[in-house]
mmCIF file with all atom_site columns, C-alpha atoms in Angstrom:
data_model
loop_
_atom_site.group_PDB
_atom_site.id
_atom_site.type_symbol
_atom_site.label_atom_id
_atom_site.label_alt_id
_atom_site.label_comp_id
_atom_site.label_asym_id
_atom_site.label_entity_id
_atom_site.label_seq_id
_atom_site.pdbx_PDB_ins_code
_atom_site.Cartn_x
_atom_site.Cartn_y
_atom_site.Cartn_z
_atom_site.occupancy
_atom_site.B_iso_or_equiv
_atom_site.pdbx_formal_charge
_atom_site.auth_seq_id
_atom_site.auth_comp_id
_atom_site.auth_asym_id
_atom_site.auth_atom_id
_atom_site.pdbx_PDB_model_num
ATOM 1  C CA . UNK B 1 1  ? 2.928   8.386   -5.709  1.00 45.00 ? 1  UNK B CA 1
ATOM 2  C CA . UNK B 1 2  ? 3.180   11.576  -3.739  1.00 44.00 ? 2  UNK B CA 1
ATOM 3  C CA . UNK B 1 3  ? 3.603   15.067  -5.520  1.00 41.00 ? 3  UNK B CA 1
ATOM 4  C CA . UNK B 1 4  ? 4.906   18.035  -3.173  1.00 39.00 ? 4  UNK B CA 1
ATOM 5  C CA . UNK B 1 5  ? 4.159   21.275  -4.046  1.00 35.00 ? 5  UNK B CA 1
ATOM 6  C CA . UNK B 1 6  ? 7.488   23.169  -4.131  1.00 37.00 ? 6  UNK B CA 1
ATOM 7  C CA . UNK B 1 7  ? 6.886   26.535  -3.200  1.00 39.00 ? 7  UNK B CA 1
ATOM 8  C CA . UNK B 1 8  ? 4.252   24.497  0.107   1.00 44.00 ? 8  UNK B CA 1
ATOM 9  C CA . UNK B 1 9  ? 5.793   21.411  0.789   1.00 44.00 ? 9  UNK B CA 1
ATOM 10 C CA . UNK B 1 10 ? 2.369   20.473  0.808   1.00 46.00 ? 10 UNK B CA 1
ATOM 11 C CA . UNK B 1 11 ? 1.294   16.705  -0.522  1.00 45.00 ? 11 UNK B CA 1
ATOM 12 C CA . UNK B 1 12 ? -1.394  16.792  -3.487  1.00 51.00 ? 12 UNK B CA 1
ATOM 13 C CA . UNK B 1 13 ? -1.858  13.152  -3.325  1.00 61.00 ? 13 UNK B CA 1
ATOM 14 C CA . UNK B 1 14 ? -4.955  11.322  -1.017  1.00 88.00 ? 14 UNK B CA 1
ATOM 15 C CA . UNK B 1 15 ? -2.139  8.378   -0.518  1.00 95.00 ? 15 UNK B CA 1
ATOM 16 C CA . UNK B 1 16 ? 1.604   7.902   -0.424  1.00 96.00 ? 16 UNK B CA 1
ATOM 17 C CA . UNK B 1 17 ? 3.935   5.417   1.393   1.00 98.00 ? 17 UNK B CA 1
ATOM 18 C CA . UNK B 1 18 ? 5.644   6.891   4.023   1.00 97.00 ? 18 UNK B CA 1
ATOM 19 C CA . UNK B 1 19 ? 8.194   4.175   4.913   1.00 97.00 ? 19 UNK B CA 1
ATOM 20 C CA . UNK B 1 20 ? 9.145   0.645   3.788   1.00 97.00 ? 20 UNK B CA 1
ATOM 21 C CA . UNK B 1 21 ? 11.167  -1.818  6.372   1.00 97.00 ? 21 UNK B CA 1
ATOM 22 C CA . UNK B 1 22 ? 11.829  -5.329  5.991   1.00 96.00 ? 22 UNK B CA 1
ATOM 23 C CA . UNK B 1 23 ? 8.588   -6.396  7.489   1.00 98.00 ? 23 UNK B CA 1
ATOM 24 C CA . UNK B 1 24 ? 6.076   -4.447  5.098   1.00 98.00 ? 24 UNK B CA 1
ATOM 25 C CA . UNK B 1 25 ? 5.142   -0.416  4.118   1.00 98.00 ? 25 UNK B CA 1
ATOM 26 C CA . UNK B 1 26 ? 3.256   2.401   5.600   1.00 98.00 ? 26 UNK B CA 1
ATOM 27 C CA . UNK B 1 27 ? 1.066   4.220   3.530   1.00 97.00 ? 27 UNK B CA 1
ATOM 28 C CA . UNK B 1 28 ? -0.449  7.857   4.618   1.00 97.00 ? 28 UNK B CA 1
ATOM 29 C CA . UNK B 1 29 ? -4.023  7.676   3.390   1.00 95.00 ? 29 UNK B CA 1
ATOM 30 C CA . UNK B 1 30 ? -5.324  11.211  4.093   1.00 92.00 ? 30 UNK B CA 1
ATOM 31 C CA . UNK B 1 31 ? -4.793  11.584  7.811   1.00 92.00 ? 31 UNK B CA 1
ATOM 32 C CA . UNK B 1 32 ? -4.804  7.845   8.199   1.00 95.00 ? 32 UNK B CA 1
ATOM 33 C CA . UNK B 1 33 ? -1.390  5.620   8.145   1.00 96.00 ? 33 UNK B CA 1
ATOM 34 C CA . UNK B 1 34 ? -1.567  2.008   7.534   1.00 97.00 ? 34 UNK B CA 1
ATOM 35 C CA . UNK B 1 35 ? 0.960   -0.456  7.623   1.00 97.00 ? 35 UNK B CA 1
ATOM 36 C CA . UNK B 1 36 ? 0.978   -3.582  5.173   1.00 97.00 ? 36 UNK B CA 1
ATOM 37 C CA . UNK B 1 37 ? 3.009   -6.211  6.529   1.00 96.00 ? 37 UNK B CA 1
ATOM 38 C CA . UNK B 1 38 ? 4.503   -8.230  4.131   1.00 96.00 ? 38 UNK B CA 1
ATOM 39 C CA . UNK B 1 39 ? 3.454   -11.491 6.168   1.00 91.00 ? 39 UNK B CA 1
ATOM 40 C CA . UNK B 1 40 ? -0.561  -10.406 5.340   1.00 90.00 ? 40 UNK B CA 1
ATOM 41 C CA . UNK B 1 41 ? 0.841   -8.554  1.880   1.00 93.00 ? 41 UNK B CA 1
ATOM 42 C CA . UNK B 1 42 ? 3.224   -10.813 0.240   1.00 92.00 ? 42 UNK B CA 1
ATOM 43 C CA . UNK B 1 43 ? 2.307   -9.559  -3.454  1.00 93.00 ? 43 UNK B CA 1
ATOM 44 C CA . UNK B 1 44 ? 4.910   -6.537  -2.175  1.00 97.00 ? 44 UNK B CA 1
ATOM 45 C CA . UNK B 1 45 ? 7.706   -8.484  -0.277  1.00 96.00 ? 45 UNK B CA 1
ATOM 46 C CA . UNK B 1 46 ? 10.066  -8.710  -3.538  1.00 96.00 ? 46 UNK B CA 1
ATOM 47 C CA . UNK B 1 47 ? 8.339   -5.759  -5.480  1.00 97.00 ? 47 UNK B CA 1
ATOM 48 C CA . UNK B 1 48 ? 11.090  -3.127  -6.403  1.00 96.00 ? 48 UNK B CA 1
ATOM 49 C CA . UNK B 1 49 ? 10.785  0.004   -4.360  1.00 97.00 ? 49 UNK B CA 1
ATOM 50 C CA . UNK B 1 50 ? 10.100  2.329   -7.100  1.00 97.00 ? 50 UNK B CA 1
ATOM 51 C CA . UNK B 1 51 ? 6.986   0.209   -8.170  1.00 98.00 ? 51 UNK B CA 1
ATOM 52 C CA . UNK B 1 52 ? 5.781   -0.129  -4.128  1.00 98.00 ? 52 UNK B CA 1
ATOM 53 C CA . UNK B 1 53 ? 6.290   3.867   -4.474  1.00 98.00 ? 53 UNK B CA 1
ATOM 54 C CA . UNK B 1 54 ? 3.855   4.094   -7.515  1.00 97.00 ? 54 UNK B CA 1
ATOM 55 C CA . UNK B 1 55 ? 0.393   3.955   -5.221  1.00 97.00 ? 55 UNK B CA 1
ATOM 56 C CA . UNK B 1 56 ? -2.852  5.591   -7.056  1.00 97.00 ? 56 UNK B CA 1
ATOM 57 C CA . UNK B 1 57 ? -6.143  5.867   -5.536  1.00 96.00 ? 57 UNK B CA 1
ATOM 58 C CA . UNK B 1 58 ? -9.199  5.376   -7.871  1.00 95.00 ? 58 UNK B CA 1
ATOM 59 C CA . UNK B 1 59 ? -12.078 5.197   -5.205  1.00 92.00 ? 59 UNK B CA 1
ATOM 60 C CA . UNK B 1 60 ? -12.015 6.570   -1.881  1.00 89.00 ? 60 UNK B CA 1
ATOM 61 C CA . UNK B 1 61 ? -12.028 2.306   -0.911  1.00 92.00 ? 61 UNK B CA 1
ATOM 62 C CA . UNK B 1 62 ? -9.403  1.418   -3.864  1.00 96.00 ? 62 UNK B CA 1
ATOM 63 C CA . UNK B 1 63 ? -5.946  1.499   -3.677  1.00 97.00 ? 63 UNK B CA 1
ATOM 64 C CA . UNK B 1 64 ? -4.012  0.074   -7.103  1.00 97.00 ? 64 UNK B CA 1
ATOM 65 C CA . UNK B 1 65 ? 0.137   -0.480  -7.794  1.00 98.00 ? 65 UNK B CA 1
ATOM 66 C CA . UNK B 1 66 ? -0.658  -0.727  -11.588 1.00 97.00 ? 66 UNK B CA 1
ATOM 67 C CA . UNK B 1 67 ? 3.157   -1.811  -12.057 1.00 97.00 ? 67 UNK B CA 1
ATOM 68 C CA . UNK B 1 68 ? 2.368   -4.087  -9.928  1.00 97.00 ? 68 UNK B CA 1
ATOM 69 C CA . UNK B 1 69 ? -1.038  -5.396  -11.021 1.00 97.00 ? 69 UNK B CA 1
ATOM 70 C CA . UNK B 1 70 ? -1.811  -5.545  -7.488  1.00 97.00 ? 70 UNK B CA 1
ATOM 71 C CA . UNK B 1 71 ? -5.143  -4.232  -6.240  1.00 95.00 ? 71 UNK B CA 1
ATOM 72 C CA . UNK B 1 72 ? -6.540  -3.616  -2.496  1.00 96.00 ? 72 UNK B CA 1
ATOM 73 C CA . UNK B 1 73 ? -9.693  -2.697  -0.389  1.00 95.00 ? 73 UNK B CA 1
ATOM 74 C CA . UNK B 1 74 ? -8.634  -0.300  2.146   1.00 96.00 ? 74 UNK B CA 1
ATOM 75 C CA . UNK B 1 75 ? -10.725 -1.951  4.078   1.00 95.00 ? 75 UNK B CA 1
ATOM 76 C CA . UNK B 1 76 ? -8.780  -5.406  3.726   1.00 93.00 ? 76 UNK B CA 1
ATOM 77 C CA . UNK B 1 77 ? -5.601  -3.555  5.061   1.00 94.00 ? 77 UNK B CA 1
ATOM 78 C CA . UNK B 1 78 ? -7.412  -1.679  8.007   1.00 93.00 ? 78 UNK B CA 1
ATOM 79 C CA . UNK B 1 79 ? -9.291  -5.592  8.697   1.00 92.00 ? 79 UNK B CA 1
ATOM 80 C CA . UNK B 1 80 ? -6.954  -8.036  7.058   1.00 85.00 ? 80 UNK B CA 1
ATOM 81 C CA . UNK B 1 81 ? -8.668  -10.870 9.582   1.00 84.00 ? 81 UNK B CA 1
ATOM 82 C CA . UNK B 1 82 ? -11.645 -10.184 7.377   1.00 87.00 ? 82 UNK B CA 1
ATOM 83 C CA . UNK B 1 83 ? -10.519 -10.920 4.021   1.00 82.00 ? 83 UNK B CA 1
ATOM 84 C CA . UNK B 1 84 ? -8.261  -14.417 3.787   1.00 78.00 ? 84 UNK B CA 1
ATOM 85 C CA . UNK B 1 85 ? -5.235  -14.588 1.935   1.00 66.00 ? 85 UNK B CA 1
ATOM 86 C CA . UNK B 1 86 ? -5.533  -15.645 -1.567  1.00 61.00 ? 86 UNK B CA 1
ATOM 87 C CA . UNK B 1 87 ? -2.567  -16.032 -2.805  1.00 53.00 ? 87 UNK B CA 1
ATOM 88 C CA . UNK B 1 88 ? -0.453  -18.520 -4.778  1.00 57.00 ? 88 UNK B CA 1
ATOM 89 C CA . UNK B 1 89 ? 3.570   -16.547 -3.290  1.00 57.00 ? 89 UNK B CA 1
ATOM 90 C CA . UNK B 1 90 ? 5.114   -18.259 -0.771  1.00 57.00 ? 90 UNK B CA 1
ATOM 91 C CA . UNK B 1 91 ? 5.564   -16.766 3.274   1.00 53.00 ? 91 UNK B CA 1
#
């Protein structure tokens, strides 16, 4: 989740999401944004927004929604041909 500083307007966080659509979310990861369609990313396509919001990052390579119980290799959203879906939620 992002934290501004008031008095800055600066973000303290490494990662927040930036947008959400219909089709998926950006997230800002340091200078970096990535988007996470919900077609490659269905874990978040009925998630509530507040919980999508709720992003930590544990390890530079580690992103985690713990409301969500949903965990992700940056690298899997940056190469998502790389790592197949696994998942039991329908398209």
């Amino acid at each position: 989740m992002n934290v501004k500083s008031a008095a800055l307007g600066i973000s303290t966080s490494p990662v927040e999401v930036t947008n959400i659509s219909k089709y998926g979310f950006w997230l800002l990861l340091g200078d970096e944004e990535l988007f996470l369609p919900f077609s490659e990313f269905p874990w978040f396509r009925d998630a509530n927004i507040a919980k999508i919001l709720h992003v930590e990052l544990p390890s530079s390579n580690h992103l985690y929604w713990p409301e969500l119980d949903i965990d992700l290799a940056v690298e899997s959203i940056r190469h998502p041909e790389q790592f197949p879906l696994v998942s039991h939620v329908s398209a």
